[in-house]
Amino acid sequence: MSVEAAPWIGEYPLGVPPRVDPLYPSLAGLIEQACERYRNRCAYTALGVDLGYDELDRLSQDFASYLQNVLGLERGDRVAIMLPNLLQYPVVLCAVLRAGLVVVNVNPLYTPRELEHQLRDSGARAIVILENFCSVLQEVVERTALEQVITTQVGDLAPFPRSLLINLAVKRLKKQVPPWKIEGSLPLRTALARGKAQPYHRVAVEAGDTAFLQYTGGTTGLSKGAQLTHGNIVANLSQMLAWLRPALGSGGPDEPQELIVTALPLYHVFALTVNGFVFLALGARNLLIPNPRDLPALVRELREYPFTAFTGVNTLFNGLLNTPGFAELDFSSLKFTVGGGAAVLQATAERWKAVTGVPITEGYGLTETSPGVCFAPLDKPDWNGTIGVPLPSTDVRLRDEANREVADGDPGELCVKGPQVMVGYWRQPEETAKVFTADGYLRTGDIATRDARGYFRIVDRKKDMILVSGFNVFPNEIEAVAALHPGVLECACIGVPDAKTGEAVKLVAVKKDPALTVEALREHCRAQLTAYKVPKLIEFRDTLPKSNIGKILRRELR
């Protein structure tokens, strides 16, 4: 079956083709074109400070020159970036890509063990890191291949004296910047000045060049670096632009500028591609939120800007809906909301639309696919429990353990083929071989069903499935039902050992209503679930463990 003949093509919005060609030769080409085309626009805003496309162009060239001329890094060398959503992030990101180097995105909340593994595995020769996290790096730096540590403070790219005030304010907050000392470290401002003093050499970056080692851990073991090329990311942003342009327009210089809210961290592949590159191509203004966990502060920030697009995960949407002041914001400019990273629950989706007037359009992807695979059609955006249909140029099959395709309606492992699929795991051929089928499809580890029109519905992670007396129980279904109870703020479902049934269903929930009881919640589930799916155990907690983008971590509840 060709992509053009796939059943889902009939569900595509008007004007979206079944296949799309890459719009740029590389990410370096995208950056150059965007900076030239939108030179007079604001590109990023963070902590009340603006960075224009012209400044992005100039500063990224300066830092690229530093990497080339001062550090002597060569094409394909790896540079780690350990920064939250600050203006420094896009500057450094663009510089590394323009210099023909490879970005290693690092979660700033990593422990020393996690950081050491990623730096050693990637072989990064340099790192750009916020001073707040230098104490962690200090513990492991001698056991890595790092040749240069470049440090920055929160307000470094703000104009003086605002930069001084921001940095002093951060230092006054105890524990924000623990003591540290790394021999030979260099401030980012100094690196920029040294790079500016020497000529920047434009590199002819090609589609097949590696752009990112994007680390992903799955549910067990050490994290692996998904090797994403410039071509992978350009393909995915081209697919998404084709999907979104009926709603957003062409991004012409004479069109009104979009304003995208980036509360998800840019070091995560979802925000990296969608918020970062897609909206860079549109000449948008990107509102960077350094600390999305401070929901009252986020609401205050949103009050100041007429945002047109918003991305998030279910926990962020749910948290905002329960934050005072959010419902009173002006949503008149909001065109669409994109949900990803984890399933958006029905209760959250319905309440979001009631408050904002705009539905959540759900997408699906993973690190290994740059990340987009499926998207709900923008002309049919209301929540329906599916992840939508495959993006242009993307083929999705559902297969059983023997690699045979399953019938419509039957669950199977979701397998993907398309130009956005990674080359493989960095220096791990055996792990790479495990996730690709003989005919070149990536096994995602997600179990899904497909209907006759081509809509896919994620049933659950293969590893998260619970087996109760021989019956398959999928945690997503239990969580979706439990979340509909008005007394539940959020919840997660796991399997636990049981002497009689092999495994039993356990639900861990956070109360919205303090009066909610275990029995009341169980009765709610019993009314909507068959007996073997009803949680045998229910536990209330104050919080649930979450990843850096807010995805609930079931494995930490086991």
XYZ file of C-alpha atoms in Angstrom:
558
model
C 0.000 0.000 0.000
C 1.457 3.366 -1.010
C 1.076 6.454 1.144
C -1.175 7.980 -1.544
C -3.539 4.984 -1.312
C -3.694 4.910 2.499
C -7.190 5.223 4.016
C -6.233 8.247 6.105
C -5.549 10.479 3.075
C -9.299 11.090 2.773
C -9.225 12.689 6.235
C -6.556 15.255 5.328
C -7.607 18.917 5.537
C -8.133 20.670 2.215
C -4.816 21.659 0.679
C -2.651 19.158 2.582
C -0.899 16.786 0.125
C -0.148 13.090 0.809
C 3.571 13.760 0.316
C 5.730 16.804 0.956
C 9.257 17.679 -0.131
C 11.785 19.134 2.334
C 11.546 22.930 2.395
C 15.178 23.567 3.346
C 18.505 21.924 2.507
C 19.350 21.752 6.221
C 18.522 23.372 9.547
C 21.407 25.765 8.930
C 19.642 26.826 5.728
C 16.378 27.322 7.629
C 18.111 29.526 10.222
C 19.791 31.657 7.553
C 16.577 32.120 5.576
C 14.469 32.944 8.640
C 16.971 35.493 9.946
C 17.141 37.197 6.561
C 13.414 37.120 5.808
C 12.240 38.284 9.240
C 15.213 40.458 10.167
C 13.075 43.274 11.598
C 10.902 41.043 13.777
C 11.229 39.887 17.382
C 12.241 36.225 17.462
C 12.236 35.385 21.181
C 11.046 36.882 24.446
C 12.148 35.629 27.866
C 11.909 37.285 31.279
C 10.601 40.437 29.606
C 13.619 40.750 27.272
C 13.309 40.563 23.480
C 15.765 39.076 20.978
C 15.293 40.028 17.322
C 15.942 37.860 14.283
C 18.815 40.183 13.377
C 20.377 39.640 16.835
C 19.825 35.892 16.559
C 21.702 35.964 13.257
C 24.587 38.048 14.593
C 25.027 36.308 17.959
C 24.754 32.790 16.522
C 27.412 33.681 13.936
C 29.647 35.042 16.709
C 29.339 31.869 18.762
C 29.742 29.648 15.694
C 32.964 31.558 14.952
C 34.157 30.909 18.506
C 33.485 27.183 18.134
C 35.285 27.091 14.783
C 38.191 29.464 15.263
C 38.957 29.408 18.976
C 37.999 25.886 20.053
C 38.893 24.396 16.680
C 35.859 22.104 16.617
C 35.377 20.246 13.373
C 32.329 19.152 11.442
C 30.498 16.396 13.324
C 31.959 17.202 16.758
C 29.401 17.218 19.563
C 28.476 20.203 21.727
C 26.249 19.729 24.781
C 23.660 22.348 25.748
C 22.407 22.303 29.342
C 20.048 25.270 29.455
C 16.394 25.947 30.304
C 14.202 28.152 28.099
C 16.348 31.282 28.094
C 17.447 33.497 25.194
C 20.830 31.803 25.313
C 19.329 28.506 24.187
C 18.291 29.469 20.622
C 21.498 31.467 20.130
C 23.725 28.525 21.089
C 21.528 26.000 19.263
C 21.634 27.955 15.998
C 25.387 28.507 16.329
C 26.151 24.806 16.791
C 24.023 23.837 13.798
C 25.425 26.594 11.575
C 28.966 25.464 12.408
C 28.203 21.949 11.173
C 28.417 20.503 14.687
C 26.067 18.173 16.553
C 23.771 19.296 19.389
C 23.567 17.110 22.479
C 20.567 18.378 24.426
C 20.928 17.843 28.173
C 18.153 18.016 30.744
C 19.257 20.651 33.312
C 17.682 18.580 36.092
C 19.973 15.607 35.515
C 21.765 14.014 38.429
C 25.559 13.647 38.219
C 25.164 9.988 37.189
C 22.795 10.816 34.331
C 24.896 13.739 33.167
C 28.119 11.737 33.192
C 26.565 8.962 31.115
C 25.265 11.333 28.462
C 28.490 13.324 28.170
C 30.668 10.206 28.040
C 28.399 8.393 25.610
C 28.131 11.347 23.220
C 31.798 12.281 23.460
C 30.863 15.955 23.660
C 33.933 18.196 23.391
C 32.257 21.317 24.799
C 29.239 22.228 26.893
C 27.241 25.419 27.368
C 25.676 25.341 30.822
C 23.746 27.661 33.113
C 25.729 28.445 36.270
C 22.813 27.154 38.347
C 23.768 23.595 37.284
C 27.567 23.858 37.334
C 27.825 22.171 40.724
C 26.447 18.986 39.144
C 28.868 19.164 36.212
C 31.742 19.816 38.618
C 31.289 16.327 40.091
C 31.798 14.533 36.771
C 33.667 16.851 34.405
C 37.041 15.125 34.913
C 35.557 11.812 33.756
C 34.283 13.192 30.430
C 35.840 14.210 27.107
C 34.916 17.865 27.628
C 37.636 20.283 26.547
C 35.750 23.502 27.275
C 32.981 24.463 29.678
C 31.138 27.664 28.701
C 28.985 29.110 31.473
C 26.179 31.628 31.454
C 23.947 33.400 33.957
C 20.183 33.780 33.594
C 20.199 37.430 32.489
C 23.342 37.430 30.369
C 21.676 38.364 27.068
C 19.547 41.117 28.571
C 20.768 44.713 28.085
C 22.634 46.375 30.944
C 21.585 47.148 33.683
C 18.655 44.716 33.390
C 21.093 41.822 33.003
C 22.763 42.760 36.278
C 19.445 43.041 38.100
C 18.237 39.649 36.823
C 21.466 37.902 37.774
C 21.542 39.490 41.233
C 17.927 38.486 41.823
C 18.704 34.858 40.917
C 21.755 34.772 43.192
C 19.725 36.135 46.103
C 17.470 33.083 45.870
C 19.212 30.516 48.043
C 20.101 27.206 46.353
C 19.487 28.657 42.894
C 23.229 28.819 42.215
C 25.108 26.364 44.474
C 28.868 26.971 44.868
C 30.987 25.544 42.060
C 34.456 25.701 40.558
C 35.424 24.268 37.179
C 38.992 24.933 36.108
C 39.256 26.721 32.755
C 35.536 27.489 32.376
C 34.673 30.503 30.260
C 31.711 32.902 30.381
C 29.464 32.847 27.307
C 29.841 36.607 26.936
C 33.611 36.191 26.613
C 33.170 33.419 24.054
C 30.852 35.644 21.995
C 33.381 38.490 22.056
C 36.227 36.197 20.994
C 34.154 34.756 18.191
C 33.115 38.189 16.963
C 36.778 39.150 16.614
C 37.356 36.422 14.026
C 35.593 35.656 10.718
C 32.669 33.235 10.745
C 33.056 30.537 8.088
C 29.782 29.399 6.577
C 29.593 25.595 6.500
C 27.804 23.771 3.694
C 25.680 21.590 5.958
C 23.938 18.712 4.183
C 20.712 16.829 4.850
C 22.577 13.651 5.789
C 24.705 15.345 8.445
C 23.811 14.535 12.046
C 22.141 17.493 13.757
C 21.211 16.029 17.163
C 21.999 13.238 19.530
C 18.658 13.345 21.294
C 18.772 11.056 24.306
C 15.830 8.873 25.197
C 15.649 6.379 28.018
C 12.432 4.504 27.456
C 11.284 2.775 30.624
C 14.461 0.929 31.621
C 18.224 1.033 31.300
C 20.673 3.729 30.273
C 19.511 6.415 27.881
C 20.359 6.059 24.194
C 21.199 8.837 21.760
C 18.746 8.922 18.842
C 20.818 10.106 15.880
C 18.673 12.698 14.083
C 19.979 14.244 10.880
C 19.296 17.691 9.459
C 17.173 15.878 6.891
C 15.111 14.131 9.593
C 14.209 17.369 11.375
C 13.678 19.338 8.129
C 11.376 16.577 6.861
C 9.322 16.683 10.044
C 9.027 20.459 10.189
C 8.054 20.416 6.485
C 5.357 17.845 7.231
C 4.043 19.875 10.150
C 4.104 23.138 8.205
C 2.019 21.532 5.463
C -0.421 20.401 8.151
C -0.595 23.722 10.021
C -0.490 26.271 7.200
C -4.236 26.147 6.445
C -4.655 27.513 9.984
C -1.554 29.713 10.188
C -0.989 30.964 6.654
C 2.290 31.012 4.764
C 4.282 33.040 7.281
C 4.840 35.830 4.785
C 6.647 38.967 6.048
C 3.489 41.021 5.482
C 1.227 38.666 7.456
C 0.503 39.207 11.188
C 3.177 37.605 13.351
C 2.303 34.463 15.282
C 3.161 34.276 18.993
C 3.826 30.762 20.271
C 4.016 30.035 23.996
C 6.928 27.704 24.786
C 6.385 26.416 28.302
C 7.727 22.972 27.409
C 11.541 22.801 27.495
C 13.262 23.316 24.145
C 15.756 20.581 24.991
C 12.858 18.124 24.603
C 12.212 16.998 21.032
C 8.506 17.999 21.021
C 9.125 21.676 21.745
C 12.417 21.615 19.834
C 10.757 20.798 16.504
C 7.252 22.209 16.924
C 7.899 25.399 18.904
C 11.484 25.850 17.843
C 11.860 25.053 14.161
C 8.287 25.121 12.831
C 7.620 28.558 14.248
C 11.091 29.797 13.320
C 10.176 28.982 9.714
C 6.988 31.033 10.150
C 8.862 34.044 11.522
C 6.954 33.778 14.794
C 7.688 35.380 18.131
C 8.502 32.701 20.672
C 7.586 33.395 24.295
C 10.034 31.315 26.333
C 8.972 30.217 29.812
C 12.048 29.230 31.885
C 10.069 27.691 34.764
C 6.650 26.316 33.745
C 6.237 24.607 37.108
C 5.462 28.016 38.624
C 1.925 28.093 37.248
C 0.830 31.368 38.902
C 3.858 33.100 37.339
C 3.043 31.517 33.970
C -0.497 32.863 34.141
C 0.855 36.334 34.919
C 3.160 36.074 31.911
C 0.352 34.972 29.596
C -1.659 38.009 30.671
C 0.920 40.269 29.004
C 1.010 38.685 25.542
C -1.697 38.067 22.850
C -0.588 34.501 22.127
C -1.854 32.748 19.003
C -0.545 29.200 19.594
C 0.087 27.053 22.652
C 1.691 23.642 23.083
C 1.654 21.443 26.131
C 1.082 18.095 27.732
C -1.956 16.927 29.653
C -0.466 17.765 33.060
C 0.359 21.335 31.974
C -3.138 21.903 30.563
C -4.721 20.411 33.655
C -2.487 22.435 35.971
C -3.306 25.725 34.224
C -7.021 24.978 34.298
C -6.740 24.648 38.067
C -4.655 27.803 38.533
C -6.519 30.932 39.674
C -6.646 33.619 37.004
C -6.161 31.342 33.995
C -9.852 31.259 33.054
C -9.923 35.075 33.054
C -7.171 35.423 30.416
C -7.906 36.860 26.978
C -7.985 33.935 24.523
C -9.311 35.914 21.565
C -6.025 35.618 19.642
C -5.540 31.890 20.261
C -5.798 29.935 16.997
C -4.902 26.438 18.106
C -3.514 24.356 20.952
C -1.343 21.296 20.396
C -1.118 18.458 22.887
C 1.588 15.797 22.823
C 4.134 13.952 24.910
C 1.413 11.842 26.537
C -2.268 11.177 25.969
C -4.581 14.146 26.489
C -7.440 12.973 28.666
C -11.029 13.663 27.697
C -11.809 15.547 30.898
C -8.869 17.899 30.305
C -9.648 18.411 26.611
C -13.296 19.237 27.236
C -12.537 21.675 30.019
C -9.752 23.381 27.996
C -12.145 24.020 25.134
C -14.838 25.296 27.514
C -12.400 27.779 29.078
C -10.389 28.913 26.039
C -12.903 28.359 23.249
C -10.216 26.441 21.338
C -9.908 22.633 21.246
C -6.698 20.738 21.917
C -5.406 19.218 18.699
C -3.555 16.082 19.668
C -0.426 14.811 17.995
C 1.706 11.735 18.461
C 5.407 11.156 18.090
C 8.578 10.042 19.778
C 12.195 11.055 19.983
C 13.185 8.580 17.276
C 10.838 10.234 14.758
C 11.935 13.862 15.170
C 9.156 13.619 16.718
C 5.931 13.920 14.675
C 4.135 10.836 13.325
C 0.407 11.516 13.564
C -1.728 14.614 13.969
C -5.428 15.294 14.338
C -6.817 17.146 11.292
C -7.149 20.835 12.129
C -10.583 20.943 10.503
C -11.744 18.157 12.879
C -9.912 19.051 16.075
C -12.358 18.068 18.812
C -11.124 15.383 21.169
C -12.095 11.906 20.021
C -9.579 9.772 21.856
C -7.396 9.190 18.805
C -3.971 10.545 17.881
C -5.289 11.515 14.461
C -3.828 10.284 11.193
C -0.252 9.971 9.853
C 1.416 13.129 8.597
C 2.255 13.466 4.874
C 5.012 11.142 3.611
C 4.503 8.920 6.668
C 3.470 5.268 6.592
C 2.144 3.662 9.766
C 1.376 -0.034 10.189
C 0.102 -2.047 13.149
C 1.843 -5.387 13.588
C 1.791 -8.351 15.940
C 4.766 -10.100 17.543
C 5.387 -12.050 14.324
C 5.532 -8.798 12.318
C 2.178 -9.518 10.637
C -0.264 -6.675 10.071
C -3.386 -6.809 12.215
C -6.936 -6.136 11.091
C -8.704 -2.815 11.645
C -9.900 -2.609 15.218
C -7.354 -5.107 16.549
C -4.432 -3.907 18.688
C -0.930 -4.077 17.287
C 2.437 -2.423 17.740
C 2.611 0.902 15.937
C 5.415 0.830 13.347
C 6.568 3.881 11.378
C 8.419 4.528 8.140
C 9.140 8.020 6.851
C 11.866 10.606 6.222
C 11.646 11.811 9.839
C 12.726 8.434 11.298
C 16.167 8.455 12.938
C 19.305 6.921 11.450
C 19.646 4.786 14.566
C 20.967 4.888 18.125
C 24.385 6.507 18.470
C 27.089 3.822 18.418
C 24.595 1.095 19.402
C 24.006 -1.094 16.324
C 22.496 -3.919 18.361
C 19.926 -1.610 19.979
C 19.189 -0.088 16.575
C 18.606 -3.518 15.057
C 16.110 -4.350 17.811
C 13.778 -1.471 16.944
C 13.732 -1.772 13.150
C 11.844 -4.453 11.235
C 13.430 -6.261 8.300
C 11.481 -4.009 5.893
C 12.635 -0.790 7.571
C 9.788 0.159 9.924
C 10.574 1.566 13.366
C 8.886 -0.355 16.168
C 7.634 2.287 18.596
C 6.690 0.069 21.530
C 3.214 1.632 21.537
C 0.112 -0.508 21.119
C -2.607 1.045 18.951
C -5.735 0.279 16.972
C -6.839 1.756 13.626
C -10.347 2.339 12.355
C -11.513 2.085 8.758
C -10.930 5.801 8.107
C -7.292 5.582 9.185
C -7.485 7.128 12.658
C -5.107 5.608 15.186
C -5.833 5.220 18.872
C -3.024 4.507 21.338
C -4.063 1.710 23.632
C -0.897 1.802 25.696
C 2.807 1.270 25.979
C 3.707 -2.334 25.307
C 5.666 -2.482 28.572
C 2.876 -0.881 30.608
C 0.161 -3.375 29.709
C -1.305 -5.165 32.739
C -2.285 -8.856 32.530
C -5.166 -9.699 34.871
C -6.115 -13.387 34.791
C -5.084 -13.533 31.143
C -6.974 -10.377 30.177
C -5.101 -7.367 28.825
C -5.706 -4.140 30.762
C -4.375 -0.899 29.301
C -3.580 1.806 31.896
C -4.615 4.682 29.574
C -8.206 3.462 29.616
C -8.339 3.260 33.409
C -6.738 6.696 33.795
C -9.154 8.275 31.321
C -12.150 6.935 33.237
C -10.796 7.889 36.680
C -9.923 11.413 35.475
C -13.582 12.007 34.613
C -14.444 11.950 38.320
C -14.765 15.599 39.411
C -12.837 14.873 42.607
C -9.687 13.696 40.793
C -6.959 16.152 39.864
C -4.671 13.652 38.120
C -3.965 9.947 38.245
C -1.828 7.066 37.013
C -2.490 3.349 36.693
C 0.018 0.510 37.145
C 0.039 -3.245 37.521
C 1.111 -4.851 40.791
C 1.719 -8.541 41.604
C -1.326 -10.474 42.763
C -1.417 -14.058 44.064
C -4.774 -14.853 42.454
C -4.782 -12.964 39.165
C -1.079 -12.644 38.372
C -1.360 -8.879 38.300
C -3.879 -6.484 39.790
C -4.824 -2.967 38.739
C -3.634 -0.190 41.036
C -4.690 3.444 40.651
C -2.677 6.258 42.220
C -4.568 9.559 42.302
C -4.206 13.141 43.467
C -7.391 14.614 44.918
C -9.044 17.771 43.677
C -11.806 17.280 46.246
C -10.367 16.533 49.722
C -13.551 14.647 50.590
C -13.065 12.037 47.847
C -12.862 8.491 49.234
C -11.380 5.289 47.863
C -14.778 3.637 47.672
C -16.382 6.572 45.848
C -13.667 6.530 43.222
C -13.874 2.756 42.868
C -17.665 2.944 42.394
C -17.141 5.571 39.688
C -14.743 3.211 37.870
C -17.021 0.199 38.401
C -19.843 2.012 36.612
C -17.752 2.393 33.452
C -15.314 -0.530 33.416
C -15.682 -4.263 33.226
C -14.930 -6.045 36.493
C -11.329 -7.124 35.817
C -10.403 -3.518 34.864
C -11.717 -1.905 38.038
C -8.785 -0.867 40.269
C -8.324 -3.380 43.059
C -6.053 -0.944 44.874
C -6.460 2.825 45.079
C -3.903 5.081 46.721
C -4.102 8.845 47.198
C -0.937 10.953 47.037
C -0.151 14.641 47.159
C 1.784 14.558 43.868
C 2.732 12.159 41.068
C 6.279 11.719 39.706
C 6.753 13.439 36.343
C 9.382 13.761 33.634
C 10.969 17.050 32.595
C 8.025 17.813 30.273
C 5.368 16.813 32.777
C 4.641 13.270 31.610
C 3.576 11.091 34.544
C 6.206 8.403 35.200
C 4.365 5.178 35.893
C 7.626 3.271 36.379
C 8.399 5.293 39.514
C 5.096 4.230 41.051
C 5.852 0.534 40.762
